[in-house]
Amino acid sequence: MSAMIAKMMSTSSGTSLSSTTSPPPQPTSLPVRTIPGGYGWPLLGPISDRLDYFWFQGPETFFRKRIEKNKSRVFRTNVPPTFPLFLGVDPNVVAVLDVKSFSHLFDMDLVEKKNTLIGDFMPSVKFTGDVRVCAYLDTSEPQHSQVKNFAMDILKRSSTIWASTVISKLDTMWDTIESDISKSGSSTYLTSLQQFIFSFLTRCLVGADPSSSPEIAESGYAMLNRWLALQLLPTVKVGLLQPLEEIFLHSFAYPFLLVQFDYNKLVKFVEKEGKEVIERGESEFKLSSQDAIHNLMFILGFNAFGGFSVFFPSLFTAIANDETGIQEKLRKEVREKCGSSDSPLSFDSVKEMELVQSFVYETLRLNPPVPLQYGRARRDFKLSSHDSVYEIKKGELLCGYQPLVMRDPEVFDDPETFVADRFTKEKGKELLSYLFWSNGPQTGSPTESNKQCVAKDYVTLTASLFVAYLFQRYDSITIDSSSGAITAVQKAK
Ligand code: HEM
C-alpha cells in the first residue's frame, strides 16, 4: 500500500493530491483508453438507470455493477433525477471511482463547481431566499471568496466556545437518553440527537440561544428537516415501498411553498438573534444583508445541521457493529488521556487521543456523509485513473461516489473492513491524504480558492469530542444493531 502511495505521489499522471489547487502534471506513461459505458437510448437509458439506482440495485450496487461490466472505475452512465418532470436536467455523467480519478474533482483549474452541489439538478433558489449560496458558487465567482471567508470567520470566532458548548449540550442529550431508557427500556435517540445538534450549532454559528424562542427551541430541528428533505428528495433513496417512492419522491421537484412558513420563521429568528454575525458579514465581508442572512441559514441548516445529522448516527452504528472490543479500547484511551467526567474535554485533549480520532476517520471513510461529489470540466483535459488515461471534453460532468472511492484497494488494505486504528501511527497518518469526506484530502486546507468544507477540522474534532464524552461518562453502551436504539448505558465507575 505504501509503495502504491509513494508511486502515486511521485509519478502521478493525474492531478496532484498534495494540493487542491496546483495544476496537474501531464500524463506520461499510462495507456489512453476510450471511456467505457454509455447513456443508452434517449429517455429510456436515463429512466432505466434511474430505476436501477433507486429501486432494483440501490446506489452502491449501481456503481459496483457498472465497474464490473465496464472493467473500469471510470465510465459513462446516467444518474438521477431524470424525465418526466426534470426536463432541463442532463443525467449524463462520467463516473470517477478510484482515488486518483476522483481527486480531479479538487482541482479548480480543471473543474467548475457552479451549481453542481448535487449534480446537474439544483433545487429552486427560493429555498435560500433567492440567493445562490456558497455551496453552489464556483471559485471563479467573486462572491465565493466573500462568503467563504465569512464562513471561516464565523468558525474562527466560535472556537473559544465550541468545545464547551458541545459538552454542555451533550450533558442534556445524555440525560434525556438515560431517562428514556429508564422509562421505556430503550431510546431511539434521533430526536434528542438532533435537538443537541441544533442547539450547539445555533449557539456557535449564530450566537443565539434557541430557548429565546420556545417554538424554535421545540421544533427548529424539525423545521430544518422538512426544508432539507424537500431540496434533497429527488436525488436520495429513502427506502419507501416501490413504485410509490419513484412516483411521489423522485419524479418531480417539490415546491418551496410547502416549507415557506418554517423557513421564514427560522430566518426571522436568525435575523434577530444573529444580528452581530450578520452585521459582520455586511461590514467586513461586503455582503448584502440578504446574502449574509441566507448564507448563514444555509451554513447552519444544510452544511452543518444536515452534515452532523447524517454523521453522528454512523458513529453509533460503528459502535453497534463492532466485534473487536472497540468500546474497551476507546474507554482506556479516553480515561488515560483525560481522566473521569470531572476533567473537562477540549479540542486539545482530544487531539491527544489517537485511537478516538482514527475511529472517527474510519467512520468517515466507510460512511462519507455527503456520498456524491460533482464537477464540470472547464476545458478538455486528460483524466487518469490508476491504470489508464481518459479524454474529458469541456462541459462534461464528473460524478464521484465516495463510499466506493474510499474502498479503493490500491490505497486501503482490507478496504471493506472497518479497522478502527487504520489511521494511527506513521503509516496511518500517510493515509489521511486519501480521506476525502470534506471534498478535499484530510491533509488539505479549505481556502477561498478551493471548495473544501470550511469546517473540515471542526467536524472531526467535534466527533472526537462526541466519542470521548461518551467513554468518559459511560463504561459501555448497548446499541441494538437491528433497530439502532440504545438499550442500556453503564455509568462510569
Ligand atoms: C458532518 C458535518 C459536515 C459534513 C459531512 C460536510 C461536508 C461538506 C462537503 C462534502 C462539502 C463540499 C460540497 C461540494 O462542493 O461537493 C462541504 C462544503 C461546505 N461546508 Fe461542510 N460539512 C459539514 C459541516 C460543516 C459545518 C459545521 C460548516 C460550518 C461552517 C460547514 C460549512 C461548509 C461550507 C461553507 C461549504 C462550502 C465550501 C465552498 O463552497 O467552498 N460544513 N461540506
Coordinates of C-alpha atoms and ligand atoms in Angstrom, one line a residue:
M1 CA 0.0 0.0 0.0
S2 CA 2.8 2.5 1.0
A3 CA 4.6 1.7 -2.2
M4 CA 1.5 2.4 -4.2
I5 CA 1.0 5.8 -2.4
A6 CA 4.6 6.7 -3.0
K7 CA 4.2 5.9 -6.7
M8 CA 1.0 8.0 -6.9
M9 CA 2.6 11.0 -5.3
S10 CA 5.8 10.9 -7.3
T11 CA 4.7 9.9 -10.8
S12 CA 1.1 10.8 -10.7
S13 CA -0.1 11.1 -14.3
G14 CA -3.3 12.7 -13.0
T15 CA -3.9 15.5 -10.6
S16 CA -1.7 16.4 -7.6
L17 CA -3.1 15.1 -4.3
S18 CA -0.9 17.2 -2.1
S19 CA -2.6 20.4 -3.1
T20 CA -6.2 21.2 -4.0
T21 CA -5.2 23.9 -6.4
S22 CA -1.9 23.2 -8.2
P23 CA -2.1 22.2 -11.9
P24 CA -1.6 18.5 -12.5
P25 CA 1.4 17.1 -14.2
Q26 CA 0.8 16.0 -17.8
P27 CA 0.1 12.3 -18.3
T28 CA 3.2 10.3 -19.2
S29 CA 3.1 6.5 -19.4
L30 CA -0.4 5.2 -18.9
P31 CA -2.4 3.9 -21.9
V32 CA -5.1 6.2 -23.3
R33 CA -8.5 4.5 -23.3
T34 CA -11.9 5.5 -24.6
I35 CA -14.2 6.0 -21.7
P36 CA -16.3 2.8 -21.5
G37 CA -20.1 2.7 -20.7
G38 CA -22.7 4.8 -22.2
Y39 CA -26.0 6.7 -21.8
G40 CA -28.4 4.3 -23.7
W41 CA -31.3 5.4 -25.8
P42 CA -32.7 8.9 -25.2
L43 CA -35.3 8.8 -22.4
L44 CA -35.1 5.0 -22.0
G45 CA -31.4 4.9 -20.9
P46 CA -31.8 7.6 -18.2
I47 CA -35.1 6.0 -16.9
S48 CA -33.6 2.5 -16.8
D49 CA -30.5 3.8 -14.9
R50 CA -32.7 5.8 -12.5
L51 CA -34.8 2.7 -11.7
D52 CA -31.6 0.7 -11.1
Y53 CA -30.2 3.5 -8.9
F54 CA -33.2 3.9 -6.7
W55 CA -35.1 0.6 -6.9
F56 CA -33.6 -2.5 -8.4
Q57 CA -30.0 -2.0 -7.2
G58 CA -29.5 1.0 -4.9
P59 CA -26.6 3.5 -5.3
E60 CA -23.8 1.3 -4.1
T61 CA -24.7 -1.8 -6.2
F62 CA -25.5 0.5 -9.1
F63 CA -21.9 1.8 -9.3
R64 CA -20.3 -1.6 -8.4
K65 CA -22.2 -3.4 -11.2
R66 CA -21.1 -0.8 -13.7
I67 CA -17.4 -1.1 -12.5
E68 CA -17.6 -4.8 -13.2
K69 CA -19.4 -4.5 -16.5
N70 CA -17.0 -1.8 -17.9
K71 CA -14.0 -3.4 -16.2
S72 CA -13.1 0.2 -15.2
R73 CA -13.6 2.6 -12.4
V74 CA -14.1 5.4 -14.9
F75 CA -17.1 5.1 -17.2
R76 CA -20.1 6.8 -18.6
T77 CA -23.6 6.4 -17.0
N78 CA -26.7 8.4 -16.2
V79 CA -27.6 9.4 -12.6
P80 CA -31.0 10.6 -11.4
P81 CA -33.1 12.8 -11.4
T82 CA -34.5 12.3 -14.8
F83 CA -37.5 12.5 -17.1
P84 CA -40.5 13.0 -16.9
L85 CA -40.5 16.3 -14.9
F86 CA -36.8 17.1 -14.8
L87 CA -36.7 18.3 -18.4
G88 CA -33.8 20.7 -18.0
V89 CA -31.6 18.3 -16.1
D90 CA -28.9 16.4 -18.0
P91 CA -28.4 12.9 -16.4
N92 CA -25.2 12.1 -18.4
V93 CA -22.1 11.9 -16.2
V94 CA -18.6 10.4 -16.3
A95 CA -18.2 8.4 -13.0
V96 CA -14.8 8.6 -11.3
L97 CA -14.5 5.9 -8.8
D98 CA -10.9 5.4 -7.7
V99 CA -8.8 7.7 -5.5
K100 CA -6.8 9.0 -8.4
S101 CA -9.6 9.8 -10.9
F102 CA -11.8 11.2 -8.1
S103 CA -9.2 13.7 -6.9
H104 CA -9.5 15.6 -10.2
L105 CA -12.7 17.0 -8.6
F106 CA -10.5 19.0 -6.2
D107 CA -8.5 20.7 -8.9
M108 CA -10.2 24.0 -9.6
D109 CA -8.1 24.6 -12.7
L110 CA -9.8 21.6 -14.3
V111 CA -13.4 21.6 -12.9
E112 CA -16.0 24.2 -12.3
K113 CA -18.3 23.8 -9.3
K114 CA -21.1 26.3 -10.4
N115 CA -24.5 24.8 -9.3
T116 CA -23.1 21.3 -9.2
L117 CA -23.5 20.6 -5.4
I118 CA -26.0 17.8 -6.1
G119 CA -25.3 17.2 -9.8
D120 CA -27.0 18.9 -12.7
F121 CA -30.1 19.3 -10.7
M122 CA -30.4 22.3 -8.4
P123 CA -33.3 23.0 -6.1
S124 CA -35.0 26.3 -6.6
V125 CA -33.2 29.3 -5.1
K126 CA -36.4 30.1 -3.4
F127 CA -35.3 27.6 -0.7
T128 CA -32.5 30.1 0.1
G129 CA -34.3 33.4 -0.1
D130 CA -33.5 33.8 -3.9
V131 CA -29.8 33.8 -3.1
R132 CA -27.3 31.4 -4.7
V133 CA -25.5 30.4 -1.6
C134 CA -21.8 29.5 -1.1
A135 CA -22.0 25.8 -1.8
Y136 CA -23.4 26.5 -5.3
L137 CA -20.8 29.1 -6.2
D138 CA -17.7 28.4 -8.3
T139 CA -14.3 29.6 -7.1
S140 CA -14.2 31.9 -10.2
E141 CA -17.2 33.9 -8.8
P142 CA -16.0 36.8 -6.6
Q143 CA -19.0 36.2 -4.2
H144 CA -17.5 32.7 -3.4
S145 CA -14.4 34.3 -1.7
Q146 CA -16.5 36.8 0.2
V147 CA -18.9 34.1 1.6
K148 CA -16.2 31.5 2.2
N149 CA -14.1 34.0 4.2
F150 CA -17.3 35.0 6.1
A151 CA -17.9 31.3 7.0
M152 CA -14.3 30.8 8.0
D153 CA -14.5 33.9 10.2
I154 CA -17.7 32.6 11.9
L155 CA -15.9 29.4 12.8
K156 CA -12.8 31.1 14.0
R157 CA -14.7 33.4 16.3
S158 CA -16.7 30.5 17.7
S159 CA -13.6 28.5 18.5
T160 CA -13.5 29.8 22.1
I161 CA -16.9 28.4 23.0
W162 CA -17.3 25.5 20.6
A163 CA -16.0 22.6 22.7
S164 CA -17.6 23.8 26.0
T165 CA -20.9 24.3 24.2
V166 CA -20.8 20.8 22.7
I167 CA -20.0 19.3 26.1
S168 CA -22.8 21.2 27.9
K169 CA -25.4 20.2 25.3
L170 CA -24.2 16.6 25.4
D171 CA -24.9 16.6 29.1
T172 CA -28.6 17.4 28.3
M173 CA -28.8 14.9 25.4
W174 CA -27.5 12.0 27.5
D175 CA -29.7 12.9 30.5
T176 CA -32.7 12.6 28.2
I177 CA -31.5 9.3 26.7
E178 CA -30.9 7.9 30.2
S179 CA -34.4 9.0 31.2
D180 CA -35.9 7.4 28.0
I181 CA -34.1 4.1 28.9
S182 CA -35.3 4.1 32.4
K183 CA -38.9 4.8 31.4
S184 CA -39.3 2.5 28.4
G185 CA -36.2 0.3 28.2
S186 CA -34.6 1.9 25.2
S187 CA -34.0 5.2 23.4
T188 CA -34.3 5.8 19.7
Y189 CA -32.3 8.9 20.4
L190 CA -32.7 10.6 17.0
T191 CA -34.9 13.5 18.3
S192 CA -32.5 14.1 21.3
L193 CA -29.5 13.9 19.0
Q194 CA -31.0 16.5 16.5
Q195 CA -32.0 18.8 19.4
F196 CA -28.4 18.6 20.6
I197 CA -27.0 19.3 17.1
F198 CA -29.4 22.2 16.5
S199 CA -28.8 23.8 19.9
F200 CA -25.0 23.7 19.9
L201 CA -24.8 24.9 16.3
T202 CA -27.2 27.7 16.8
R203 CA -25.1 28.9 19.7
C204 CA -21.8 28.5 18.0
L205 CA -22.6 29.7 14.5
V206 CA -25.4 32.2 15.0
G207 CA -24.5 33.3 18.6
A208 CA -28.1 32.6 19.6
D209 CA -29.7 30.6 22.3
P210 CA -32.7 28.7 20.8
S211 CA -34.5 28.9 24.2
S212 CA -35.1 32.6 23.5
S213 CA -37.9 31.4 21.2
P214 CA -39.9 28.5 22.6
E215 CA -41.2 27.5 19.2
I216 CA -37.6 27.4 17.7
A217 CA -36.3 25.6 20.7
E218 CA -39.0 23.0 20.5
S219 CA -39.2 22.4 16.7
G220 CA -36.3 24.3 15.0
Y221 CA -34.6 21.0 14.2
A222 CA -37.9 19.6 12.7
M223 CA -38.3 22.7 10.5
L224 CA -34.8 22.2 9.2
N225 CA -35.5 18.5 8.5
R226 CA -38.5 19.4 6.3
W227 CA -36.6 22.2 4.5
L228 CA -33.7 19.8 3.8
A229 CA -35.9 16.9 2.7
L230 CA -37.7 18.9 0.0
Q231 CA -34.4 20.0 -1.5
L232 CA -32.8 16.6 -1.5
L233 CA -35.6 14.1 -2.1
P234 CA -35.3 13.9 -5.9
T235 CA -31.7 12.6 -5.5
V236 CA -31.9 10.4 -2.4
K237 CA -33.1 6.8 -2.0
V238 CA -35.4 6.7 1.1
G239 CA -36.4 3.1 1.1
L240 CA -40.2 3.5 0.9
L241 CA -42.4 0.9 -0.8
Q242 CA -41.8 0.9 -4.6
P243 CA -43.2 2.1 -7.0
L244 CA -44.6 4.7 -4.6
E245 CA -41.1 6.1 -3.9
E246 CA -40.4 6.6 -7.6
I247 CA -43.8 8.2 -8.3
F248 CA -44.0 10.5 -5.4
L249 CA -40.4 11.3 -4.4
H250 CA -38.3 11.0 -7.5
S251 CA -40.5 12.3 -10.3
F252 CA -40.6 16.0 -9.7
A253 CA -39.0 18.8 -7.6
Y254 CA -41.0 19.8 -4.6
P255 CA -42.0 23.5 -4.4
F256 CA -40.6 25.8 -1.7
L257 CA -44.2 26.8 -0.8
L258 CA -44.5 23.7 1.3
V259 CA -41.9 24.8 3.8
Q260 CA -42.1 28.5 3.3
F261 CA -43.6 29.1 6.8
D262 CA -40.9 27.0 8.5
Y263 CA -38.1 28.8 6.6
N264 CA -39.4 32.2 7.2
K265 CA -39.7 31.6 11.0
L266 CA -36.1 30.4 11.1
V267 CA -35.0 33.4 9.1
K268 CA -36.7 35.7 11.5
F269 CA -35.0 34.0 14.4
V270 CA -31.6 34.1 12.8
E271 CA -32.1 37.7 11.7
K272 CA -32.9 38.8 15.2
E273 CA -30.6 36.6 17.4
G274 CA -27.7 36.5 14.9
K275 CA -27.7 40.3 14.3
E276 CA -24.0 40.6 15.2
V277 CA -22.9 37.9 12.8
I278 CA -25.0 39.3 10.0
E279 CA -23.7 42.8 10.6
R280 CA -20.1 41.5 10.4
G281 CA -21.0 39.8 7.1
E282 CA -22.0 43.1 5.8
S283 CA -19.3 45.3 7.2
E284 CA -16.2 43.0 7.0
F285 CA -17.1 40.8 4.0
K286 CA -19.1 43.3 2.0
L287 CA -22.2 41.1 1.7
S288 CA -25.7 42.4 1.3
S289 CA -27.8 41.7 4.3
Q290 CA -29.9 39.2 2.3
D291 CA -26.7 37.4 1.2
A292 CA -25.4 37.3 4.8
I293 CA -28.7 36.0 6.3
H294 CA -29.4 33.3 3.7
N295 CA -25.8 32.1 3.6
L296 CA -25.8 31.9 7.4
M297 CA -29.1 30.0 7.2
F298 CA -27.6 27.5 4.7
I299 CA -24.4 27.0 6.6
L300 CA -26.4 26.4 9.8
G301 CA -29.2 24.3 8.3
F302 CA -27.8 22.5 5.3
N303 CA -24.0 22.3 5.7
A304 CA -23.7 21.9 9.5
F305 CA -27.1 20.5 10.8
G306 CA -27.5 18.3 7.7
G307 CA -23.9 17.0 7.8
F308 CA -23.9 16.2 11.6
S309 CA -27.4 14.7 11.4
V310 CA -26.0 12.1 9.0
F311 CA -22.6 11.7 10.5
F312 CA -23.3 11.2 14.3
P313 CA -25.7 8.2 13.8
S314 CA -23.0 6.5 11.8
L315 CA -20.6 6.7 14.8
F316 CA -23.3 4.8 16.8
T317 CA -23.7 2.3 14.1
A318 CA -19.9 1.7 14.0
I319 CA -20.0 1.0 17.8
A320 CA -23.1 -1.3 17.4
N321 CA -21.5 -3.3 14.6
D322 CA -18.1 -3.7 16.3
E323 CA -16.9 -7.2 17.2
T324 CA -13.4 -6.3 18.2
G325 CA -13.9 -4.9 21.7
I326 CA -13.5 -1.3 20.5
Q327 CA -15.5 0.2 23.4
E328 CA -12.9 -1.0 25.9
K329 CA -10.0 0.3 23.8
L330 CA -11.7 3.7 23.3
R331 CA -12.6 3.9 27.0
K332 CA -9.0 3.1 28.0
E333 CA -7.5 5.8 25.8
V334 CA -10.1 8.5 26.9
R335 CA -9.5 7.7 30.6
E336 CA -5.7 7.7 30.2
K337 CA -5.6 11.0 28.4
C338 CA -8.4 12.8 30.2
G339 CA -9.4 11.0 33.4
S340 CA -13.0 10.8 34.5
S341 CA -16.0 13.1 34.0
D342 CA -14.7 16.0 36.1
S343 CA -11.8 16.7 33.8
P344 CA -13.1 18.9 31.0
L345 CA -12.7 17.7 27.4
S346 CA -11.3 20.2 24.9
F347 CA -10.1 20.2 21.3
D348 CA -6.6 20.0 22.7
S349 CA -7.3 17.0 24.8
V350 CA -9.0 15.0 22.0
K351 CA -6.1 15.8 19.7
E352 CA -4.0 13.6 22.1
M353 CA -6.4 10.7 21.5
E354 CA -5.0 8.8 18.5
L355 CA -7.5 5.9 18.5
V356 CA -10.6 8.1 19.1
Q357 CA -9.5 10.3 16.1
S358 CA -8.8 7.2 13.9
F359 CA -12.2 5.7 14.8
V360 CA -13.8 9.0 13.6
Y361 CA -11.7 9.0 10.4
E362 CA -12.6 5.3 9.7
T363 CA -16.3 6.1 10.1
L364 CA -16.0 8.9 7.6
R365 CA -14.0 6.7 5.2
L366 CA -16.7 4.0 5.1
N367 CA -19.7 6.3 5.5
P368 CA -18.9 9.7 4.0
P369 CA -22.0 11.8 5.0
V370 CA -22.0 13.5 1.5
P371 CA -21.6 10.5 -0.7
L372 CA -21.7 12.2 -4.1
Q373 CA -19.4 14.9 -5.5
Y374 CA -19.7 16.6 -8.9
G375 CA -17.6 19.0 -11.0
R376 CA -17.9 20.2 -14.7
A377 CA -14.8 20.1 -17.0
R378 CA -13.7 23.7 -17.6
R379 CA -11.8 22.6 -20.7
D380 CA -10.7 19.5 -22.5
F381 CA -8.2 17.6 -20.3
K382 CA -6.7 14.2 -19.7
L383 CA -8.0 12.4 -16.6
S384 CA -6.0 9.5 -15.2
S385 CA -7.2 6.6 -13.1
H386 CA -4.7 4.1 -11.6
D387 CA -4.3 2.2 -14.8
S388 CA -5.5 4.4 -17.7
V389 CA -5.9 7.9 -19.1
Y390 CA -9.2 9.2 -20.5
E391 CA -10.0 12.3 -22.6
I392 CA -12.6 14.5 -20.9
K393 CA -14.3 17.2 -23.0
K394 CA -15.1 20.7 -21.8
G395 CA -18.6 20.8 -20.2
E396 CA -18.8 17.1 -19.2
L397 CA -20.0 16.4 -15.7
L398 CA -17.8 14.3 -13.5
C399 CA -19.5 12.3 -10.7
G400 CA -17.7 10.7 -7.8
Y401 CA -19.4 8.2 -5.5
Q402 CA -17.2 8.4 -2.4
P403 CA -18.3 5.3 -0.5
L404 CA -16.6 3.3 -3.3
V405 CA -13.7 5.6 -3.8
M406 CA -12.9 5.3 -0.1
R407 CA -12.7 1.5 -0.6
D408 CA -10.1 1.7 -3.3
P409 CA -8.0 -1.4 -2.9
E410 CA -4.9 0.2 -4.4
V411 CA -4.8 2.6 -1.4
F412 CA -6.6 1.0 1.5
D413 CA -5.6 -2.5 2.7
D414 CA -8.6 -4.7 3.5
P415 CA -10.8 -1.9 2.2
E416 CA -14.2 -3.3 3.0
T417 CA -13.4 -3.8 6.7
F418 CA -13.9 -1.3 9.5
V419 CA -10.4 -1.1 11.0
A420 CA -10.7 1.3 14.0
D421 CA -6.9 2.0 14.3
R422 CA -6.3 2.3 10.5
F423 CA -5.3 6.0 10.8
T424 CA -2.9 5.6 13.7
K425 CA 0.9 5.7 13.7
E426 CA 3.1 6.9 10.9
K427 CA 1.6 4.7 8.2
G428 CA -1.9 5.6 9.2
K429 CA -1.1 9.4 9.1
E430 CA 0.0 9.0 5.5
L431 CA -3.4 7.7 4.6
L432 CA -5.1 10.9 5.7
S433 CA -4.1 12.3 2.3
Y434 CA -6.6 9.9 0.8
L435 CA -9.5 10.6 3.2
F436 CA -11.8 12.7 1.1
W437 CA -15.1 13.2 3.0
S438 CA -14.7 17.1 3.1
N439 CA -14.3 17.4 -0.7
G440 CA -10.6 17.5 -0.3
P441 CA -7.9 15.5 1.4
Q442 CA -7.9 15.4 5.2
T443 CA -4.4 16.9 5.0
G444 CA -5.6 19.9 2.8
S445 CA -6.9 23.3 4.0
P446 CA -10.1 25.0 3.0
T447 CA -9.4 28.3 1.2
E448 CA -11.3 30.8 -1.0
S449 CA -9.6 29.1 -4.0
N450 CA -10.9 25.7 -3.4
K451 CA -14.3 24.1 -2.5
Q452 CA -13.2 22.1 0.6
C453 CA -15.5 22.1 3.6
V454 CA -14.9 25.1 5.8
A455 CA -15.4 23.0 8.9
K456 CA -13.1 20.2 7.9
D457 CA -11.2 20.2 11.3
Y458 CA -14.2 21.2 13.4
V459 CA -16.2 18.2 12.2
T460 CA -13.6 15.7 13.1
L461 CA -12.7 17.3 16.4
T462 CA -16.4 17.6 17.3
A463 CA -16.9 14.0 16.5
S464 CA -13.9 13.1 18.6
L465 CA -15.4 15.1 21.5
F466 CA -18.6 13.2 21.0
V467 CA -16.9 9.8 21.3
A468 CA -14.6 10.9 24.1
Y469 CA -17.5 12.3 26.1
L470 CA -19.4 9.0 25.7
F471 CA -16.5 7.0 27.1
Q472 CA -15.8 9.5 29.8
R473 CA -19.4 9.3 31.1
Y474 CA -20.0 5.6 30.5
D475 CA -18.1 2.4 30.8
S476 CA -20.1 0.9 28.0
I477 CA -23.3 1.4 26.0
T478 CA -25.5 -1.2 24.3
I479 CA -27.0 -0.5 20.9
D480 CA -29.4 -2.8 19.2
S481 CA -27.8 -3.3 15.8
S482 CA -31.1 -4.0 14.0
S483 CA -33.2 -1.1 15.4
G484 CA -30.3 1.2 16.1
A485 CA -31.9 2.1 19.5
I486 CA -29.7 2.5 22.7
T487 CA -30.9 -0.1 25.1
A488 CA -28.5 0.3 28.1
V489 CA -25.7 2.5 29.4
Q490 CA -23.3 1.5 32.1
K491 CA -22.2 4.6 34.0
A492 CA -18.5 5.1 34.6
K493 CA -17.4 3.5 37.9
Ligands
HEM1 C1 -20.5 16.4 9.4 C2 -20.6 17.6 9.0 C3 -20.2 18.1 7.7 C4 -20.0 17.5 6.5 C5 -20.1 16.0 6.3 C6 -19.7 18.4 5.5 C7 -19.3 18.1 4.2 C8 -19.1 19.1 3.2 C9 -18.8 18.8 1.8 C10 -18.6 17.4 1.2 C11 -18.6 19.9 1.2 C12 -18.3 20.1 -0.3 C13 -19.6 20.0 -1.1 C14 -19.2 20.0 -2.6 O1 -19.0 21.1 -3.1 O2 -19.2 19.0 -3.2 C15 -18.8 21.0 2.1 C16 -18.8 22.3 1.9 C17 -19.0 23.3 2.8 N1 -19.2 23.2 4.1 FE1 -19.2 21.4 5.1 N2 -19.7 19.7 6.1 C18 -20.0 19.5 7.4 C19 -20.1 20.5 8.3 C20 -20.0 21.9 8.1 C21 -20.1 22.9 9.1 C22 -20.2 22.7 10.6 C23 -19.9 24.1 8.4 C24 -19.9 25.4 9.2 C25 -19.3 26.4 8.9 C26 -19.7 23.8 7.0 C27 -19.6 24.7 6.0 C28 -19.4 24.4 4.7 C29 -19.3 25.4 3.6 C30 -19.5 26.9 3.8 C31 -19.1 24.7 2.5 C32 -18.9 25.3 1.1 C33 -17.4 25.5 0.7 C34 -17.2 26.2 -0.6 O3 -18.2 26.5 -1.3 O4 -16.0 26.5 -0.9 N3 -19.7 22.4 6.9 N4 -19.1 20.4 3.4

